[in-house]
Structure formats: structure tokens, C-alpha cells
Coordinates of C-alpha atoms in Angstrom, one line a residue:
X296 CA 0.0 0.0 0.0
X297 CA 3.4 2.4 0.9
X298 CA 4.4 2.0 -2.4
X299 CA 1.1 2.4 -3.8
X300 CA 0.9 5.5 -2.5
X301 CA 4.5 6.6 -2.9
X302 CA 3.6 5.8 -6.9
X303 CA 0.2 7.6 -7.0
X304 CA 2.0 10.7 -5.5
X305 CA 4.5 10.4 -8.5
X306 CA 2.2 10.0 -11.6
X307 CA 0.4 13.1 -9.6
X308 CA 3.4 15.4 -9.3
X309 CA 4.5 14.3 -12.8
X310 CA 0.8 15.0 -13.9
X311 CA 0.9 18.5 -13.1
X312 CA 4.3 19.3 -14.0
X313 CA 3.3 18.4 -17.3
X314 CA 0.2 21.1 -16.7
X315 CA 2.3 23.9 -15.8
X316 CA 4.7 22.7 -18.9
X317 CA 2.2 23.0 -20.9
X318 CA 0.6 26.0 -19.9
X319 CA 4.5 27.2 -20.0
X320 CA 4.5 26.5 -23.6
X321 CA 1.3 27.3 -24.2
X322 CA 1.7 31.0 -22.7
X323 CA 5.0 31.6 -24.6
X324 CA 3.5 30.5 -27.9
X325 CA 0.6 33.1 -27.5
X326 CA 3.0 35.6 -27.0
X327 CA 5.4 34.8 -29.8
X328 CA 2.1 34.9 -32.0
X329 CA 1.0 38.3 -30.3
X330 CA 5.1 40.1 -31.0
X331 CA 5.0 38.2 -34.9
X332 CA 1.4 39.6 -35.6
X333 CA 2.5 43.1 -34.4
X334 CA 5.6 42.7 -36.6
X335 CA 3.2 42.1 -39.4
X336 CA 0.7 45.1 -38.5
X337 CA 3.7 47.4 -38.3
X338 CA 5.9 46.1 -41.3
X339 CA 3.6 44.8 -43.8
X340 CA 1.0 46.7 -45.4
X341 CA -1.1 45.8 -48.2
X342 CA -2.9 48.9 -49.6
X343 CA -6.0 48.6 -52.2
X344 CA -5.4 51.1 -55.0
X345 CA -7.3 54.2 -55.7
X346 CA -9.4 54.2 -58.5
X347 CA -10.0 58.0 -60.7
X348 CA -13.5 59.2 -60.8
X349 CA -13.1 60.3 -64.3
X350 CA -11.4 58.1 -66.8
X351 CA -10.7 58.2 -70.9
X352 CA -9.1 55.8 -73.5
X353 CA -7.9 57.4 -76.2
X354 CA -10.2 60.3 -75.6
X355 CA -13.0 58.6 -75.6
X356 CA -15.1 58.2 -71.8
X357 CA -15.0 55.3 -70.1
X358 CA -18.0 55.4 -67.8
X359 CA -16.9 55.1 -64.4
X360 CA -20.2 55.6 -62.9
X361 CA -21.0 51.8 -63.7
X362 CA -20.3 49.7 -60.5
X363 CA -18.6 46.7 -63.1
X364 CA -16.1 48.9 -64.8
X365 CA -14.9 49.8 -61.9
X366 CA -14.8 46.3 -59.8
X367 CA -13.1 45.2 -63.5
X368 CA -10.8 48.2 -63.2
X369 CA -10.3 47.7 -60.1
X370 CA -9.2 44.1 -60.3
X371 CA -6.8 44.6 -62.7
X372 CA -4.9 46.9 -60.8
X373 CA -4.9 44.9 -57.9
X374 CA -3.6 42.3 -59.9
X375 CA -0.6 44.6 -61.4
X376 CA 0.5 46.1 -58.6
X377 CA 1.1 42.8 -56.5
X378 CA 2.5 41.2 -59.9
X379 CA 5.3 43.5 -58.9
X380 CA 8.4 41.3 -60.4
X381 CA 6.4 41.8 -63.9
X382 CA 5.3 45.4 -63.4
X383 CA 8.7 46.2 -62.5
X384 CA 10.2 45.0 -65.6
X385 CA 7.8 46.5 -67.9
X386 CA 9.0 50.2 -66.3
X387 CA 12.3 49.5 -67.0
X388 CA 11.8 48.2 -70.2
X389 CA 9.6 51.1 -71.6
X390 CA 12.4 53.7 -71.6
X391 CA 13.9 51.8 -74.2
X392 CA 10.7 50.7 -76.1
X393 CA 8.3 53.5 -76.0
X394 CA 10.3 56.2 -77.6
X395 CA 10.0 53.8 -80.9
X396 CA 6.2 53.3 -80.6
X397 CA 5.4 57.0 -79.5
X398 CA 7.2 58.3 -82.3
X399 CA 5.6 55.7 -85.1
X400 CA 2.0 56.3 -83.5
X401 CA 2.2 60.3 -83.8
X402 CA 3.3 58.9 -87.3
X403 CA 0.2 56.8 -87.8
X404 CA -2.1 59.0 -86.2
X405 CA -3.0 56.5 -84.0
X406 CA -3.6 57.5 -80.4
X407 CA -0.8 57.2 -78.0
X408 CA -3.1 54.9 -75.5
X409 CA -2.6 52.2 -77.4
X410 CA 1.0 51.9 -76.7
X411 CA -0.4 50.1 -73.8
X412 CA -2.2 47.9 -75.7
X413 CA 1.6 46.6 -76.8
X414 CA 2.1 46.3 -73.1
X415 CA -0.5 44.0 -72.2
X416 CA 0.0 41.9 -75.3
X417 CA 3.8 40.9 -74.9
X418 CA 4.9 43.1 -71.7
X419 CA 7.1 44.9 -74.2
X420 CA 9.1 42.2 -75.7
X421 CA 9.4 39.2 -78.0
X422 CA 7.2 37.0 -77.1
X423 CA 5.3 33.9 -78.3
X424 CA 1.9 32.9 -77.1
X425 CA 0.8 28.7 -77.0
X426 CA -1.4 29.8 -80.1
X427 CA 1.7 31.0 -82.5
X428 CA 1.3 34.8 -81.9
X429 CA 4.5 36.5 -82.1
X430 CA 6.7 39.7 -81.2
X431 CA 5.9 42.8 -79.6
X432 CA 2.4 43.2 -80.9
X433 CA 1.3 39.1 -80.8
X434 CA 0.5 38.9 -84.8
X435 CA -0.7 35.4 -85.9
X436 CA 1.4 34.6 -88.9
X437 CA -1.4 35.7 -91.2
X438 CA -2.4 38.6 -89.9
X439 CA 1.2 39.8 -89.6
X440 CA 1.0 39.6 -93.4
X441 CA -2.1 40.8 -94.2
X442 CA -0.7 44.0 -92.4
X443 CA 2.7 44.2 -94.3
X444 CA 4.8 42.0 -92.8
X445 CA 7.4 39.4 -94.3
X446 CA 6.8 36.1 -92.4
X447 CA 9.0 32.9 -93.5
X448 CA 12.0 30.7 -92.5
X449 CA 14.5 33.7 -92.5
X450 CA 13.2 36.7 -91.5
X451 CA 10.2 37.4 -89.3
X452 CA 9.5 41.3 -88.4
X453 CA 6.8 40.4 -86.1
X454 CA 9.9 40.3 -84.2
X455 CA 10.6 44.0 -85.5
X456 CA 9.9 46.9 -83.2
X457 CA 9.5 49.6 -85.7
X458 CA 7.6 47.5 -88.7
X459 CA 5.7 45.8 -86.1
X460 CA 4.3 48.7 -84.4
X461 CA 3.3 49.9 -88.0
X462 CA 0.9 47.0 -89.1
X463 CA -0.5 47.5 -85.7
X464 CA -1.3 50.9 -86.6
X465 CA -3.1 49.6 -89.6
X466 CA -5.0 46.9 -88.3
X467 CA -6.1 49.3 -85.1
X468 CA -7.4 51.8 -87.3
X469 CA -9.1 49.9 -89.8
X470 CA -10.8 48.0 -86.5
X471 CA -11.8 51.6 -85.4
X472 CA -12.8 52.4 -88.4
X473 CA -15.4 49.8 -88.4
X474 CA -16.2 49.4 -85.0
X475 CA -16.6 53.1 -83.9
X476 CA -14.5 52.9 -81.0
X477 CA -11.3 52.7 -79.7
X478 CA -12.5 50.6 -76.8
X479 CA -14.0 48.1 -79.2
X480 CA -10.6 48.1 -81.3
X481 CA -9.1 46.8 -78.8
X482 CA -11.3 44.5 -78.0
X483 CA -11.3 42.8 -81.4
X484 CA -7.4 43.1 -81.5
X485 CA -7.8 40.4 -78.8
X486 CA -11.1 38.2 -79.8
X487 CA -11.3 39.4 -83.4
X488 CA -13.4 41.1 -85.0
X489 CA -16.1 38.7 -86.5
X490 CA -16.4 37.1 -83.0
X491 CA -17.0 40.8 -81.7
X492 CA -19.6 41.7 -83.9
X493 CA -21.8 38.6 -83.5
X494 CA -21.7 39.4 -79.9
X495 CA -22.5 42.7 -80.4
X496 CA -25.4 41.7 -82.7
X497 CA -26.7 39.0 -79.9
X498 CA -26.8 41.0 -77.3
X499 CA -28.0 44.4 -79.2
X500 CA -25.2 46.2 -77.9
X501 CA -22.3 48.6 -79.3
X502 CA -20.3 49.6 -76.6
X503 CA -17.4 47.3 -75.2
X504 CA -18.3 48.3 -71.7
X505 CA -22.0 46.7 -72.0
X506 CA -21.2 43.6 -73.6
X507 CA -20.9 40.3 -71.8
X508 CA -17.4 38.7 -73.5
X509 CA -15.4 35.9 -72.9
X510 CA -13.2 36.3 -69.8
X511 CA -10.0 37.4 -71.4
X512 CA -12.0 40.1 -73.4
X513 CA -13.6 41.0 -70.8
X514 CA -10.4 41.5 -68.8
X515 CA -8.9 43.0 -71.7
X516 CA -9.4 46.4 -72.2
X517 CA -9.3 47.0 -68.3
X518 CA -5.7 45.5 -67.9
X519 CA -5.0 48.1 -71.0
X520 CA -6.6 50.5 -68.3
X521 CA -4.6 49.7 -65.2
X522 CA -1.0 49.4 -67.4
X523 CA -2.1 53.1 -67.8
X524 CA -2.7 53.7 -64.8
X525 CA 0.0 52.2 -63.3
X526 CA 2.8 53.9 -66.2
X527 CA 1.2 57.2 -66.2
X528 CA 1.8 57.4 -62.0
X529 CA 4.2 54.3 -61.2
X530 CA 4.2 55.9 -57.4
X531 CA 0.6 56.0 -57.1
X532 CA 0.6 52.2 -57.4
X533 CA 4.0 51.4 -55.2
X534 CA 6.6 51.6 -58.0
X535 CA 9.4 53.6 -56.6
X536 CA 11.7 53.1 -60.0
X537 CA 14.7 55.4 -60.1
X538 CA 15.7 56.9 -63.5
X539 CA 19.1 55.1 -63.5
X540 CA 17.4 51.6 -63.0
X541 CA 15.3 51.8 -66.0
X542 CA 16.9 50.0 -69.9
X543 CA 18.1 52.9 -71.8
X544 CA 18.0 52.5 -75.9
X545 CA 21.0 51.3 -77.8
X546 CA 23.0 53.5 -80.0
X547 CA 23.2 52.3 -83.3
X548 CA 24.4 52.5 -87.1
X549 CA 22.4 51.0 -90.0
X550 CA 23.9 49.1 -92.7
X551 CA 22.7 47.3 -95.5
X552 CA 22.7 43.9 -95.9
X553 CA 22.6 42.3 -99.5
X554 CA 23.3 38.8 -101.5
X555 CA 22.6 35.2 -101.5
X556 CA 23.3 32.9 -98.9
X557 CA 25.0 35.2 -96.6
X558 CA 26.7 33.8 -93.3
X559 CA 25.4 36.3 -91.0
X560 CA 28.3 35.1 -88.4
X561 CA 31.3 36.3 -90.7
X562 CA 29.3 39.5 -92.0
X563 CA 28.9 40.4 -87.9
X564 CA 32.4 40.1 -87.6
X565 CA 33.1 41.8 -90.7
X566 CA 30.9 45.0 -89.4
X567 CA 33.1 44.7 -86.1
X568 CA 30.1 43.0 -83.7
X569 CA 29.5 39.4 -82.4
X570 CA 26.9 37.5 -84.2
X571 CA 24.9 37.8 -80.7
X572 CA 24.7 41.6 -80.7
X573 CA 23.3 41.2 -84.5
X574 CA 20.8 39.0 -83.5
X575 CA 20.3 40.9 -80.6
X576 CA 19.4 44.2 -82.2
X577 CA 17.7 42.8 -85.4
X578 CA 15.6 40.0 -83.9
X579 CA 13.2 39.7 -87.0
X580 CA 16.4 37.6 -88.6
X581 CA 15.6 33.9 -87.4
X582 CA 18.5 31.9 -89.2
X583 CA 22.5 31.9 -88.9
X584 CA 22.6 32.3 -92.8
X585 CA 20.3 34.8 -95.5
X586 CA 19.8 32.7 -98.3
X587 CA 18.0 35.6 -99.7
X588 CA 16.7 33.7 -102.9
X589 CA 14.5 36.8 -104.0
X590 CA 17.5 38.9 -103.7
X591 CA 16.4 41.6 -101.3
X592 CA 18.0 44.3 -99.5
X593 CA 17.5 44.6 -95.4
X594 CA 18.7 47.3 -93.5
X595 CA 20.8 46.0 -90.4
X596 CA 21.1 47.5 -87.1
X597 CA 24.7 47.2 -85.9
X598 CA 25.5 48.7 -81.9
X599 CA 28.0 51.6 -82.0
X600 CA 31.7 51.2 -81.5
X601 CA 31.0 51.5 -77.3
X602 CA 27.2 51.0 -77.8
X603 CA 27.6 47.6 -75.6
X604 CA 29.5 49.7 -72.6
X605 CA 27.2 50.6 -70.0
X606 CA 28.5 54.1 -68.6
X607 CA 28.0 55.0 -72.5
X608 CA 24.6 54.3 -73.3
X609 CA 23.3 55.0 -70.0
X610 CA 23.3 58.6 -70.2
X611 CA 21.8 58.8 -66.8
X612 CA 23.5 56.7 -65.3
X613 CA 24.0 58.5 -62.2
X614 CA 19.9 59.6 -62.0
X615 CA 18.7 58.9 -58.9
X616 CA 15.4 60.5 -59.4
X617 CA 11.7 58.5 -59.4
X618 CA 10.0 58.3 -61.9
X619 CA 7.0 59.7 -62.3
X620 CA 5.4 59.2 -65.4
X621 CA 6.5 56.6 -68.2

């Protein structure tokens, strides 16, 4: 019975030490939850984005008094300003790309909005979609050449900044054109244009903004909105981009490139550049050698003697300033 007792006694002072252990651990878990939560509450802040009262696209109103446009506005924001690793890139990368496409849309006379439209396509780069679009401006092979452009084994200038941006012209305006709008433009440059109009004609609407639309249309012309946005006042949105962190353009000489079966390798060297840089700088060329069977001359861009040197084609190099409008 002694030992009974002297047991019982045990398991009972063992029993509760394992309470106040607990309750130990317990305690000092709930306060390590209560310091991490503050850390969060005074470190980590999640802000939703402001959205303008008034709003155009090319001129034209968007009407911002409809509850949707502005839950679809203000999604898309949302969605690009926590995208931040590709938001981020497409600052930097528009200082070297938009001075191209503003210039060839005054040309054009085609709105300068739809620069963005470039942006939400390809992020401002060669790209290539699961479907075959390709290049700055996403151009299915036959489209591309419906609007100008020479598509085949050796050259592609879908990949081409400057022709590019110039059959977009033409297919944005002729989609205006006949659509009325440069919201509805748009819109077709994404769905097309047949599969715009027999929604248009279903639902006995015009306007982009009162149509129901497959859910990347419908997203469409509101992600051109928020890239907008977002450009037009990068701070606004929590882009803090400083001046000398952004891709400057490349200095270059043009050259023209002529004859049959041409090793583009050795005509690199002989123009004093890598083979890399030339395909770097002209990437609407797609093989190592031009046969060229039809004879044609392209004009080649070759970098400048230092044009590969950073402290020479940054020219700001040494700008510390935000920036505040792209």
C-alpha cells in the first residue's frame, strides 16, 4: 500500500508538472504569435489602389459611374500592382521601347493609349503565345502579313519593333474604323473582329463596356486601363523606379545587308560586332545564314563602336530621381 501510495504521488506530481509545462508552452506560444502579428501590422502593409473618378481611353469616356467597370478596373490593378516582379520589368523596359512606338504612332495618327495595348500583349518584348502569336504586338502569322509584314523561314519582323508597331497601326485603325470605337478596337485586336460583332449583334449592344465577353476580353481592355494607370503614375501604385534603374535605348548605325546565302556570323564580324549583338538588335532575322533567294535588301542595325558599354549608353547613369510618369 506504501508503495502504492509513494507511486500515485508520482504519476500526480509528474501530472501537473506536465500542466504547468504546458501552460509554460502554451503562454509563450501566444506571446510569440502576439510580438509576430505586431511585426506584421507594423511592417507589412497591403494597400488597395485608388481608382480616378473620371477616366478616358484614347479620348473617348469610359464610364466610371458603372459599378462593373470599376470592380473590372479595379481588379486589374490589384492584380498589377502585386504582380510587382512583372510590373517592375515593364517600367524598365519602356524607356527603351516607348520612344520607338510613340514616335511611329504620332506617325500613324494613331492615339498614344494604345502603346499600352503593346504592353498588355507581350509586356514589351518578343514573345510567343501557346497559339503561334509572335513579337511585340502578338501577330498570328497571317495577320502579320495581311498587315505588311514578311513572315518565312529567314526573317520574321513580327519580331521587328519599328515594322511591327506599324501594321498594328493599320489593323487598329481599320478596327476603329469599323467598330466606332477605340475601346471596341481593342477588344477585337484580342477576340477578333467577327467574334465581336456577332456578340454585339446578340446582345443588341455597341459599346465594349455593355457587352458580356469571354473572360479574357472582358479582362482586356481593363488590364490596358490599369497598365495606364499604373505607367502614367508608377508611385501611385508602389513603383518607386529610379531613372538610372530603367533599360536605356542602344545607340546604333544602320547598314545594309545584300546577296545570297549570306553567313550572317562572318558579316557580324566583318561590321566589327558578335553575331549575338546582331541578332540581338535585329531580332526579325531567325537563321544563322540569308539565303535571300529573291534577292532583297534589309537594312541592319549594328550597336555603335562603345554602344555595348554601360557608362556609355546609359546617359543617366548616375539619375537617382523616381520616376513619375512613363
Amino acid at each position: 500500500m506504501k508503495k502504492l501510495a509513494i507511486t500515485a504521488i508520482i504519476l500526480a506530481s509528474m501530472a501537473i508538472a506536465g500542466e504547468v509545462f504546458i501552460f509554460a508552452t502554451r503562454k509563450e506560444k501566444d506571446e510569440q504569435e502576439k510580438i509576430h502579428t505586431r511585426a506584421i501590422r507594423a511592417g507589412y502593409h497591403i494597400y488597395a489602389p485608388t481608382l480616378p473618378d473620371t477616366l478616358t481611353l484614347a479620348g473617348e469616356r469610359v464610364p466610371m459611374n458603372l459599378y462593373y467597370v470599376r470592380e473590372s478596373l479595379d481588379r486589374e490593378l490589384v492584380s498589377n500592382m502585386y504582380y510587382q516582379s512583372s510590373t517592375l520589368f515593364i517600367i524598365k523596359r519602356a524607356t527603351r521601347v516607348f520612344p520607338t512606338i510613340e514616335r511611329i504612332l504620332k506617325e500613324e495618327g494613331v492615339p498614344q493609349d494604345m502603346k499600352y495595348l503593346c504592353v498588355i500583349e507581350s509586356g514589351l518584348q518578343n514573345a510567343t503565345s501557346p497559339a503561334g502569336a509572335q513579337g511585340y504586338w502578338q501577330f498570328m502569322k497571317s495577320t502579320g502579313q495581311k498587315y505588311g509584314l514578311e513572315i518565312n523561314d529567314e526573317v520574321d519582323q513580327r519580331n521587328d519593333l519599328e515594322a511591327s508597331t506599324r501594321a498594328a497601326c493599320r489593323f487598329l485603325k481599320e478596327l476603329r474604323r469599323r467598330l466606332g470605337g477605340w475601346a471596341e478596337a481593342a477588344a477585337a485586336y484580342n477576340c477578333g473582329e467577327a467574334g465581336l460583332n456577332k456578340r454585339r449583334d446578340k446582345q443588341q449592344q455597341r459599346s465594349y463596356y455593355e457587352l458580356y465577353l469571354n473572360s479574357e476580353t472582358q479582362r482586356y481592355v481593363y488590364r490596358l486601363l490599369a497598365m495606364k494607370l499604373i505607367l502614367q503614375h508608377p508611385q501611385d501604385y508602389g513603383f518607386h523606379v529610379r531613372r538610372c534603374d530603367t533599360y536605356p535605348e542602344l545607340p546604333y548605325t544602320e547598314v545594309k545587308l545584300t546577296g545570297r546565302n549570306v553567313d550572317l556570323c562572318q558579316f557580324a564580324i566583318d561590321n566589327g560586332t558578335t553575331y549575338k549583338l546582331l541578332r540581338t538588335m535585329n531580332p526579325w532575322l531567325t537563321t544563322d545564314t540569308l539565303k535571300n533567294k529573291e534577292g532583297k535588301t534589309y537594312t541592319v542595325r549594328i550597336p555603335t563602336q562603345k554602344g555595348t558599354e554601360y557608362n556609355t549608353i546609359v546617359k543617366g547613369k548616375h539619375d537617382t530621381s523616381i520616376i513619375e510618369s512613363i
